[in-house]
CSV table of C-alpha atoms in Angstrom, one decimal:
chain,number,residue,atom,x,y,z
T,1,MET,CA,-39.8,-38.4,34.5
T,2,GLU,CA,-39.7,-34.7,35.3
T,3,LYS,CA,-36.5,-35.2,37.3
T,4,GLU,CA,-34.9,-36.8,34.2
T,5,ASN,CA,-36.0,-34.0,32.0
T,6,ARG,CA,-34.6,-31.4,34.4
T,7,SER,CA,-31.3,-33.3,34.7
T,8,LYS,CA,-30.8,-33.2,30.9
T,9,PRO,CA,-28.8,-30.2,29.8
T,10,THR,CA,-30.5,-27.9,27.5
T,11,ILE,CA,-29.0,-27.0,24.0
T,12,SER,CA,-28.1,-23.4,25.3
T,13,SER,CA,-26.3,-24.8,28.3
T,14,ILE,CA,-24.3,-27.1,26.1
T,15,GLU,CA,-23.4,-24.3,23.8
T,16,GLN,CA,-22.3,-22.1,26.7
T,17,GLU,CA,-20.1,-25.0,28.1
T,18,TRP,CA,-18.6,-25.5,24.6
T,19,ILE,CA,-17.8,-21.8,24.1
T,20,SER,CA,-16.3,-21.6,27.7
T,21,ARG,CA,-14.1,-24.5,26.9
T,22,LEU,CA,-13.2,-23.2,23.5
T,23,LYS,CA,-12.3,-19.8,25.1
T,24,GLN,CA,-9.9,-21.6,27.5
T,25,GLU,CA,-8.2,-23.5,24.6
T,26,SER,CA,-8.4,-20.9,21.8
T,27,TRP,CA,-4.9,-19.6,22.5
T,28,GLU,CA,-3.4,-22.7,20.9
T,29,ALA,CA,-5.1,-22.0,17.6
T,30,GLU,CA,-4.5,-18.2,18.0
T,31,LEU,CA,-0.7,-18.9,18.3
T,32,LEU,CA,-0.7,-21.2,15.2
T,33,VAL,CA,-2.6,-18.8,13.0
T,34,SER,CA,-0.7,-15.8,14.3
T,35,ALA,CA,2.7,-17.5,13.5
T,36,LEU,CA,1.5,-18.3,10.0
T,37,ALA,CA,0.1,-14.8,9.5
T,38,VAL,CA,3.3,-13.2,10.5
T,39,PHE,CA,5.3,-15.4,8.1
T,40,GLY,CA,2.8,-14.7,5.3
T,41,SER,CA,2.3,-11.0,5.9
T,42,PHE,CA,6.0,-10.4,5.5
T,43,LYS,CA,5.9,-12.0,2.2
T,44,LEU,CA,3.2,-9.6,1.1
T,45,PHE,CA,5.4,-6.5,1.6
T,46,GLY,CA,6.5,-6.9,-2.0
T,47,LEU,CA,2.9,-6.3,-3.1
T,48,SER,CA,3.2,-2.7,-2.2
T,49,SER,CA,6.2,-2.2,-4.4
T,50,TRP,CA,4.5,-4.0,-7.3
T,51,ILE,CA,1.3,-1.9,-7.0
T,52,VAL,CA,3.3,1.4,-6.9
T,53,ASP,CA,5.3,0.3,-10.1
T,54,PHE,CA,2.0,-0.7,-11.8
T,55,PHE,CA,0.5,2.8,-11.1
T,56,ILE,CA,3.6,4.6,-12.3
T,57,VAL,CA,3.7,2.7,-15.7
T,58,HIS,CA,0.0,2.6,-16.5
T,59,LEU,CA,-1.7,5.7,-15.0
T,60,PRO,CA,-1.4,9.4,-16.3
T,61,GLU,CA,0.6,11.7,-14.0
T,62,SER,CA,-2.6,13.6,-13.3
T,63,GLN,CA,-3.8,10.6,-11.3
T,64,TYR,CA,-0.7,9.9,-9.4
T,65,MET,CA,-1.9,11.4,-6.1
T,66,VAL,CA,-5.0,9.3,-6.2
T,67,ALA,CA,-2.8,6.3,-7.0
T,68,TYR,CA,-0.6,7.1,-4.0
T,69,SER,CA,-3.7,7.2,-1.7
T,70,ILE,CA,-4.6,3.7,-2.9
T,71,ALA,CA,-1.1,2.4,-2.5
T,72,LEU,CA,-1.1,3.7,1.1
T,73,LEU,CA,-4.3,1.7,1.7
T,74,TYR,CA,-2.6,-1.4,0.4
T,75,ALA,CA,0.4,-0.7,2.6
T,76,LEU,CA,-1.8,-0.1,5.6
T,77,ALA,CA,-3.6,-3.4,5.1
T,78,VAL,CA,-0.3,-5.3,4.9
T,79,SER,CA,1.5,-3.4,7.5
T,80,GLY,CA,-1.4,-3.5,9.9
T,81,LEU,CA,-1.6,-7.2,9.6
T,82,SER,CA,2.1,-7.7,10.2
T,83,VAL,CA,2.3,-5.3,13.2
T,84,PHE,CA,-0.8,-6.7,14.9
T,85,PHE,CA,0.2,-10.3,14.4
T,86,VAL,CA,3.7,-9.7,15.7
T,87,ILE,CA,2.2,-8.0,18.7
T,88,HIS,CA,-0.3,-10.8,19.2
T,89,LEU,CA,2.5,-13.4,18.9
T,90,ILE,CA,4.5,-11.5,21.6
T,91,LEU,CA,1.5,-11.1,23.9
T,92,ARG,CA,0.5,-14.8,23.6
T,93,GLY,CA,4.1,-15.9,24.3
T,94,TYR,CA,4.1,-13.6,27.3
T,95,TRP,CA,0.8,-15.0,28.4
T,96,VAL,CA,2.0,-18.7,28.1
T,97,GLY,CA,4.9,-17.7,30.2
T,98,LEU,CA,2.7,-16.2,32.9
T,99,VAL,CA,0.4,-19.3,32.9
T,100,GLY,CA,3.5,-21.5,33.4
T,101,LEU,CA,4.8,-19.3,36.1
T,102,ASN,CA,1.5,-19.3,37.8
T,103,SER,CA,1.4,-23.1,37.8
T,104,VAL,CA,4.7,-23.2,39.7
T,105,PHE,CA,4.3,-20.1,42.0
T,106,PRO,CA,0.6,-19.3,42.4
T,107,ASP,CA,1.4,-15.9,44.0
T,108,TYR,CA,4.0,-13.7,45.6
T,109,GLY,CA,5.7,-15.3,48.6
T,110,LEU,CA,6.6,-13.3,51.7
T,111,LYS,CA,8.2,-15.9,53.9
T,112,THR,CA,10.4,-17.4,51.1
T,113,SER,CA,11.4,-14.0,49.5
T,114,MET,CA,15.2,-13.3,49.2
T,115,PHE,CA,14.5,-9.8,50.3
T,116,SER,CA,13.2,-8.5,53.6
T,117,ARG,CA,9.5,-9.1,54.5
T,118,ILE,CA,8.8,-5.3,54.7
T,119,TYR,CA,10.4,-4.6,51.3
T,120,THR,CA,8.7,-7.6,49.6
T,121,LYS,CA,5.3,-6.6,51.0
T,122,LYS,CA,5.6,-3.0,49.9
T,123,ILE,CA,6.9,-3.8,46.4
T,124,THR,CA,4.4,-6.5,45.6
T,125,ALA,CA,1.5,-4.3,46.8
T,126,SER,CA,2.2,-2.0,43.8
T,127,LEU,CA,2.1,-5.0,41.4
T,128,PRO,CA,-1.0,-6.6,39.9
T,129,LYS,CA,-1.9,-10.2,41.0
T,130,LEU,CA,-0.5,-12.9,38.7
T,131,SER,CA,-4.0,-14.2,37.9
T,132,GLN,CA,-5.1,-10.6,37.1
T,133,SER,CA,-2.2,-10.1,34.7
T,134,ILE,CA,-3.0,-13.4,33.0
T,135,ASN,CA,-6.6,-12.3,32.4
T,136,GLN,CA,-5.7,-8.9,31.1
T,137,VAL,CA,-3.1,-10.2,28.7
T,138,ASP,CA,-5.4,-12.9,27.5
T,139,ARG,CA,-8.2,-10.4,26.9
T,140,LEU,CA,-5.8,-8.0,25.0
T,141,SER,CA,-4.4,-10.9,22.8
T,142,SER,CA,-7.9,-11.9,21.8
T,143,VAL,CA,-8.9,-8.3,20.9
T,144,VAL,CA,-5.8,-7.8,18.9
T,145,PHE,CA,-6.4,-11.1,17.0
T,146,SER,CA,-10.0,-10.1,16.0
T,147,VAL,CA,-9.2,-6.4,15.2
T,148,ALA,CA,-6.3,-7.4,13.0
T,149,PHE,CA,-8.4,-9.2,10.5
T,150,SER,CA,-11.1,-6.5,10.6
T,151,MET,CA,-8.6,-3.8,9.8
T,152,LEU,CA,-7.1,-5.9,7.1
T,153,PHE,CA,-10.5,-6.4,5.3
T,154,ILE,CA,-11.5,-2.7,5.7
T,155,TYR,CA,-8.2,-1.3,4.2
T,156,LEU,CA,-7.9,-4.0,1.6
T,157,TYR,CA,-11.5,-3.6,0.5
T,158,ALA,CA,-11.1,0.2,0.3
T,159,ALA,CA,-7.9,-0.3,-1.8
T,160,VAL,CA,-9.5,-2.8,-4.2
T,161,ILE,CA,-12.6,-0.5,-4.7
T,162,GLY,CA,-10.3,2.4,-5.3
T,163,THR,CA,-8.2,0.5,-7.9
T,164,ALA,CA,-11.4,-0.6,-9.6
T,165,ALA,CA,-12.8,2.9,-9.8
T,166,LEU,CA,-9.5,4.1,-11.3
T,167,ILE,CA,-9.6,1.3,-13.9
T,168,ILE,CA,-13.2,1.9,-14.8
T,169,TYR,CA,-12.6,5.7,-15.1
T,170,ASN,CA,-9.7,5.2,-17.5
T,171,VAL,CA,-11.7,2.8,-19.6
T,172,LEU,CA,-14.7,5.2,-19.7
T,173,ILE,CA,-12.7,8.2,-20.9
T,174,MET,CA,-11.7,6.3,-24.0
T,175,PHE,CA,-15.4,6.4,-25.0
T,176,ILE,CA,-17.0,9.5,-23.2
T,177,SER,CA,-15.7,12.9,-22.0
T,178,GLU,CA,-13.7,13.0,-18.7
T,179,ASP,CA,-16.3,15.4,-17.2
T,180,ILE,CA,-19.0,12.7,-17.5
T,181,ALA,CA,-16.8,9.8,-16.5
T,182,ILE,CA,-15.8,11.5,-13.3
T,183,ILE,CA,-19.3,12.0,-12.1
T,184,PRO,CA,-19.6,8.6,-10.4
T,185,ILE,CA,-16.4,9.3,-8.4
T,186,TYR,CA,-17.9,12.6,-7.3
T,187,ILE,CA,-20.9,10.8,-6.2
T,188,ALA,CA,-19.0,8.3,-4.3
T,189,LEU,CA,-17.0,11.0,-2.5
T,190,PHE,CA,-20.1,12.9,-1.6
T,191,ILE,CA,-21.6,9.7,-0.1
T,192,VAL,CA,-18.4,9.0,2.0
T,193,CYS,CA,-18.3,12.7,3.2
T,194,PHE,CA,-22.0,12.7,4.0
T,195,GLN,CA,-21.7,9.5,6.1
T,196,PHE,CA,-18.6,10.8,7.9
T,197,LEU,CA,-20.3,14.1,8.7
T,198,VAL,CA,-23.5,12.4,10.0
T,199,SER,CA,-21.4,10.1,12.1
T,200,ILE,CA,-19.5,13.0,13.8
T,201,LEU,CA,-22.7,15.0,14.4
T,202,ALA,CA,-24.7,12.0,15.7
T,203,ASN,CA,-22.0,11.1,18.2
T,204,THR,CA,-21.7,14.6,19.8
T,205,SER,CA,-22.9,14.6,23.4
T,206,TYR,CA,-25.8,17.0,22.5
T,207,LEU,CA,-27.3,14.8,19.8
T,208,LYS,CA,-26.6,11.3,21.4
T,209,LYS,CA,-30.0,11.6,23.2
T,210,ASN,CA,-31.9,12.8,20.2
T,211,THR,CA,-34.1,10.0,19.1
T,212,ARG,CA,-34.7,11.3,15.6
T,213,VAL,CA,-31.1,11.9,14.9
T,214,GLN,CA,-30.0,8.5,16.3
T,215,LEU,CA,-32.7,6.8,14.1
T,216,PHE,CA,-31.5,8.7,11.1
T,217,TYR,CA,-27.9,7.8,11.9
T,218,PHE,CA,-28.9,4.1,12.2
T,219,HIS,CA,-30.7,4.2,8.8
T,220,VAL,CA,-27.9,5.9,7.1
T,221,ASN,CA,-25.3,3.4,8.3
T,222,ARG,CA,-27.6,0.5,7.7
T,223,MET,CA,-27.7,1.5,4.0
T,224,LEU,CA,-24.1,2.7,3.5
T,225,LEU,CA,-21.9,0.4,5.7
T,226,PRO,CA,-22.5,-2.6,3.5
T,227,VAL,CA,-21.2,-0.6,0.6
T,228,PHE,CA,-18.2,0.5,2.7
T,229,TYR,CA,-17.3,-2.9,4.2
T,230,GLY,CA,-18.2,-5.1,1.2
T,231,PRO,CA,-19.2,-8.7,1.3
T,232,LEU,CA,-17.8,-9.3,4.8
T,233,TYR,CA,-20.0,-6.5,6.1
T,234,ASN,CA,-21.8,-8.5,8.9
T,235,ASN,CA,-18.5,-10.1,10.1
T,236,ILE,CA,-16.6,-6.8,10.3
T,237,LEU,CA,-19.4,-4.9,11.8
T,238,GLN,CA,-20.0,-7.6,14.5
T,239,VAL,CA,-16.4,-7.4,15.6
T,240,LEU,CA,-16.3,-3.6,15.6
T,241,MET,CA,-19.7,-3.4,17.5
T,242,VAL,CA,-18.5,-5.9,20.2
T,243,PHE,CA,-15.4,-3.9,20.6
T,244,THR,CA,-16.9,-0.4,20.6
T,245,SER,CA,-20.0,-1.3,22.6
T,246,ASN,CA,-17.8,-2.3,25.4
T,247,TYR,CA,-15.7,0.9,25.3
T,248,LYS,CA,-16.5,2.1,28.8
T,249,THR,CA,-15.5,-1.2,30.4
T,250,SER,CA,-12.1,-1.5,28.7
T,251,ARG,CA,-10.8,2.0,28.0
T,252,ALA,CA,-7.2,0.8,28.6
T,253,ILE,CA,-7.5,-1.7,25.8
T,254,PHE,CA,-8.7,1.1,23.5
T,255,VAL,CA,-5.7,3.2,24.4
T,256,MET,CA,-3.4,0.3,23.6
T,257,MET,CA,-5.1,-0.5,20.3
T,258,SER,CA,-4.8,3.1,19.2
T,259,GLY,CA,-1.0,2.8,19.9
T,260,PHE,CA,-0.9,-0.4,17.8
T,261,LEU,CA,-2.8,1.4,15.0
T,262,PHE,CA,-0.4,4.2,15.0
T,263,THR,CA,2.5,1.7,14.9
T,264,ALA,CA,0.9,0.1,11.9
T,265,PHE,CA,0.7,3.5,10.2
T,266,LEU,CA,4.4,4.2,10.8
T,267,THR,CA,5.2,0.7,9.4
T,268,SER,CA,3.2,1.4,6.3
T,269,GLN,CA,5.3,4.6,5.8
T,270,ILE,CA,8.5,2.6,6.2
T,271,THR,CA,7.1,0.0,3.7
T,272,LEU,CA,6.3,2.7,1.1
T,273,ASN,CA,9.9,4.2,1.6
T,274,ASN,CA,11.2,0.9,0.3
T,275,THR,CA,9.1,1.5,-2.9
T,276,ARG,CA,9.2,4.1,-5.7
T,277,TYR,CA,6.1,5.9,-4.1
T,278,GLY,CA,8.0,9.3,-4.2
T,279,TYR,CA,7.6,9.3,-8.0
T,280,LEU,CA,3.7,9.3,-7.4
T,281,ILE,CA,4.0,12.4,-5.2
T,282,ILE,CA,6.6,14.5,-7.0
T,283,PRO,CA,7.4,12.9,-10.3
T,284,GLU,CA,9.3,16.0,-11.5
T,285,LYS,CA,12.0,15.4,-8.7
T,286,HIS,CA,13.1,12.3,-10.5
T,287,PHE,CA,13.9,13.7,-14.0
T,288,THR,CA,14.7,17.5,-13.6
T,289,SER,CA,18.1,17.4,-12.0
T,290,SER,CA,21.7,17.2,-13.2
T,291,SER,CA,22.7,15.2,-10.2
T,292,ARG,CA,24.7,12.0,-10.8
T,293,TYR,CA,21.9,9.6,-10.1
T,294,THR,CA,23.0,6.0,-9.8
T,295,THR,CA,19.8,4.9,-11.6
T,296,PHE,CA,21.3,6.4,-14.9
T,297,TYR,CA,24.0,3.6,-15.0
T,298,ALA,CA,23.5,0.0,-15.7
T,299,SER,CA,26.7,-0.9,-13.7
T,300,GLU,CA,25.2,0.6,-10.6
T,301,ASN,CA,21.6,-0.8,-11.1
T,302,ALA,CA,22.9,-4.3,-11.5
T,303,GLN,CA,24.1,-4.2,-7.8
T,304,LYS,CA,20.6,-3.3,-6.5
T,305,SER,CA,18.5,-6.1,-5.1
T,306,ASN,CA,15.2,-4.3,-6.0
T,307,HIS,CA,16.1,-3.3,-9.6
T,308,SER,CA,12.8,-4.1,-11.1
T,309,LEU,CA,11.7,-0.9,-12.8
T,310,LEU,CA,13.7,1.9,-14.6
T,311,LEU,CA,12.2,5.4,-14.3
T,312,SER,CA,14.9,7.1,-16.2
T,313,PRO,CA,17.1,6.5,-19.2
T,314,GLU,CA,20.2,4.1,-18.7
T,315,ILE,CA,23.6,4.1,-20.1
T,316,PRO,CA,26.3,1.4,-19.4
T,317,SER,CA,28.4,3.4,-17.0
T,318,ASP,CA,29.6,6.8,-15.9
T,319,ILE,CA,32.8,6.1,-17.8
T,320,ILE,CA,32.4,5.3,-21.5
T,321,SER,CA,35.2,3.6,-23.4
T,322,ASP,CA,33.4,2.4,-26.5
T,323,THR,CA,32.9,4.2,-29.8
T,324,HIS,CA,29.2,4.5,-29.3
T,325,LEU,CA,27.2,5.5,-26.3
T,326,ARG,CA,24.4,3.0,-25.7
T,327,VAL,CA,21.2,4.5,-24.3
T,328,PHE,CA,18.0,2.8,-23.2
T,329,ILE,CA,14.9,4.9,-22.8
T,330,PRO,CA,12.0,3.2,-21.0
T,331,ILE,CA,8.6,3.9,-22.6
T,332,PHE,CA,5.6,3.6,-20.3
T,333,TYR,CA,2.1,2.6,-21.2
T,334,ASN,CA,0.8,6.1,-20.0
T,335,GLU,CA,2.8,7.7,-22.9
T,336,LYS,CA,0.2,6.4,-25.3
T,337,THR,CA,-1.7,9.7,-25.4
T,338,LEU,CA,1.5,11.6,-25.8
T,339,LYS,CA,2.6,9.4,-28.7
T,340,ASN,CA,-0.8,9.6,-30.4
T,341,GLU,CA,-0.9,13.5,-30.2
T,342,ARG,CA,2.7,13.9,-31.4
T,343,CYS,CA,2.5,11.3,-34.3
T,344,LYS,CA,-0.9,12.0,-36.0
T,345,ASP,CA,0.8,13.0,-39.2
T,346,THR,CA,3.3,10.2,-39.1
T,347,ASN,CA,0.6,7.6,-38.6
T,348,LYS,CA,-1.4,8.9,-41.6
T,349,HIS,CA,1.7,9.0,-43.8
T,350,LEU,CA,2.7,5.4,-42.9
T,351,GLN,CA,-0.8,4.1,-43.6
T,352,SER,CA,-0.9,5.7,-47.0
T,353,ALA,CA,2.7,4.8,-48.0
T,354,ASP,CA,3.7,1.3,-49.3
T,355,SER,CA,5.2,0.2,-46.1
T,356,SER,CA,4.4,-3.5,-46.1
T,357,LEU,CA,8.1,-4.4,-45.3
T,358,ILE,CA,8.1,-2.2,-42.2
T,359,GLU,CA,7.4,-4.1,-38.9
T,360,SER,CA,4.9,-2.7,-36.5
T,361,ASP,CA,7.7,-2.1,-33.9
T,362,ASP,CA,9.8,-0.2,-36.3
T,363,THR,CA,6.8,1.9,-37.4
T,364,ASP,CA,6.3,2.8,-33.7
T,365,MET,CA,10.0,3.7,-33.5
T,366,VAL,CA,9.5,6.3,-36.3
T,367,CYS,CA,6.8,7.8,-34.1
T,368,TYR,CA,8.8,7.5,-30.8
T,369,ALA,CA,11.7,9.3,-32.5
T,370,LYS,CA,9.5,12.4,-33.0
T,371,TYR,CA,9.0,13.0,-29.3
T,372,HIS,CA,12.4,11.9,-28.0
T,373,GLN,CA,15.3,14.4,-28.2
T,374,PHE,CA,19.0,13.8,-27.5
T,375,LYS,CA,21.7,16.4,-26.8
T,376,LEU,CA,25.4,16.0,-26.1
T,377,ASN,CA,26.6,19.1,-24.2
T,378,ASP,CA,23.7,21.1,-25.7
T,379,THR,CA,24.5,19.8,-29.3
T,380,LEU,CA,21.4,18.1,-30.9
T,381,VAL,CA,22.0,14.6,-32.1
T,382,LYS,CA,19.5,12.3,-33.9
T,383,PRO,CA,20.3,8.6,-33.4
T,384,GLU,CA,18.1,5.9,-34.9
T,385,LEU,CA,15.8,4.3,-32.3
T,386,ILE,CA,15.4,0.5,-32.0
T,387,SER,CA,12.6,-1.2,-30.1
T,388,TYR,CA,14.0,-3.1,-27.2
T,389,TYR,CA,13.0,-5.0,-24.0
T,390,HIS,CA,15.4,-4.4,-21.0
T,391,PRO,CA,17.0,-7.8,-20.1
T,392,VAL,CA,16.7,-7.3,-16.4
T,393,THR,CA,13.4,-5.3,-15.8
T,394,GLU,CA,11.7,-6.6,-18.8
T,395,GLN,CA,10.5,-3.1,-19.7
T,396,PHE,CA,9.6,-2.1,-23.3
T,397,GLY,CA,11.6,0.9,-24.6
T,398,ALA,CA,13.8,2.4,-27.2
T,399,LEU,CA,17.5,1.7,-27.7
T,400,ALA,CA,19.8,4.4,-29.2
T,401,TYR,CA,23.4,4.4,-30.2
T,402,ILE,CA,25.1,7.8,-30.2
T,403,GLU,CA,28.6,7.9,-31.8
T,404,VAL,CA,31.2,9.4,-29.5
T,405,ALA,CA,34.4,8.1,-31.1
T,406,HIS,CA,35.2,11.6,-32.6
T,407,LEU,CA,34.9,13.3,-29.3
T,408,PRO,CA,37.9,14.2,-27.2
T,409,ILE,CA,38.4,12.9,-23.7
T,410,GLY,CA,36.6,14.8,-21.0
T,411,GLU,CA,33.4,15.4,-19.1
T,412,TYR,CA,30.1,15.3,-21.0
T,413,LYS,CA,26.4,15.6,-20.4
T,414,LEU,CA,23.7,13.7,-22.2
T,415,THR,CA,20.3,15.4,-22.2
T,416,VAL,CA,17.4,13.1,-22.9
T,417,SER,CA,13.9,14.8,-23.4
T,418,LYS,CA,10.4,13.7,-24.1
T,419,LEU,CA,8.5,16.5,-25.9
T,420,PHE,CA,4.9,17.4,-26.1
T,421,ALA,CA,3.3,18.2,-29.6
T,422,ASP,CA,4.2,21.8,-29.2
T,423,ASP,CA,7.9,20.9,-28.6
T,424,SER,CA,7.7,21.8,-24.9
T,425,GLU,CA,9.4,19.5,-22.5
T,426,TYR,CA,7.4,16.7,-20.9
T,427,LYS,CA,10.3,15.0,-19.1
T,428,VAL,CA,14.0,15.7,-19.3
T,429,TRP,CA,17.0,13.9,-17.7
T,430,TYR,CA,20.6,15.1,-17.6
T,431,ILE,CA,23.0,12.3,-17.5
T,432,PRO,CA,26.7,13.1,-16.8
T,433,PHE,CA,29.4,10.7,-18.0
T,434,ARG,CA,33.2,10.7,-18.9
T,435,LEU,CA,35.0,9.6,-21.9
């Protein structure tokens, strides 16, 4: 009876055998998931562009740098996922090739070499064994696979939290003062800086052996990391701890992973370069120049594949042959404050007057006209504004028709300005054209 019991495998031995078998066969699932992830991640690159455009339209310019930081986190999440899975796909493909090669030729051959025995022996001595390379590539592929998902969730969670904080802040300032609304953000920044400082100090060679410091470091992370990593805290921390706790046994993998992370960062910059993120960094650059920007002209914009948002006024072409110059001026949601400050008196007058026949959009146009200014070669013109949705970008804006039939043929400059309540310029564009 005892012999029968001893011969029965225990649960732990069954689990170990299952895990061992799964490890040997996991490359098939990894290849499938990796291929699907590469395809899906490339589809997500458009997300970065949409997020940048959303921030430009909805946020005040004072918050643009914060918005850029959040957009960078989104780009890092998408780019990191793409880069890591492309690398993983290449490594797994190489690994499959090595395994196949090993099944045909178990090792280097001396007697069968097409070169001399001496040369073959010397050159193969400097190369790793085929079985060793298979194990190394297999280990690196598995690490890349797990770290890719961890990095994705960390960056994505940070970006989502940052976006939520911006939204909450902008809602709060509608009811309370900005000084009070920003207090939670300062507290969050203090907590992040505090954890970062504790982490640096606790990992110095001098304090690593200090029991009190290490226990304090443990309690700080135990309390704050769930907040930093979000609902997947245990999963992310488990991957990171397995990875970092084996640092001394696989430093080469750490070096390669650092290179992969740097590649992901460069890719995120390339991703952002295909968006309008420059507007978040230096918005003035996009509307304080007399250069002949192609974005001023509908004929040029129609040829662009990414024509989804207008940042400047638009006229039909740089050569005008009609009797009127048609101008579309995009009006962003973040101009609401500018409109309210500029149009206080107008709103009161319209509310007290008998204006039942005036549509709400037309009422707004009366207000918009108060902070939009038009000049032709420094001559002030006052066209009527009509509410309009751009047929391509679907943006809301104002449409103006400026009569040019009486003007002689030549070069002209249209100046479109948005003005503060004190008539100072908020934005100004100089649009050259020819009659």
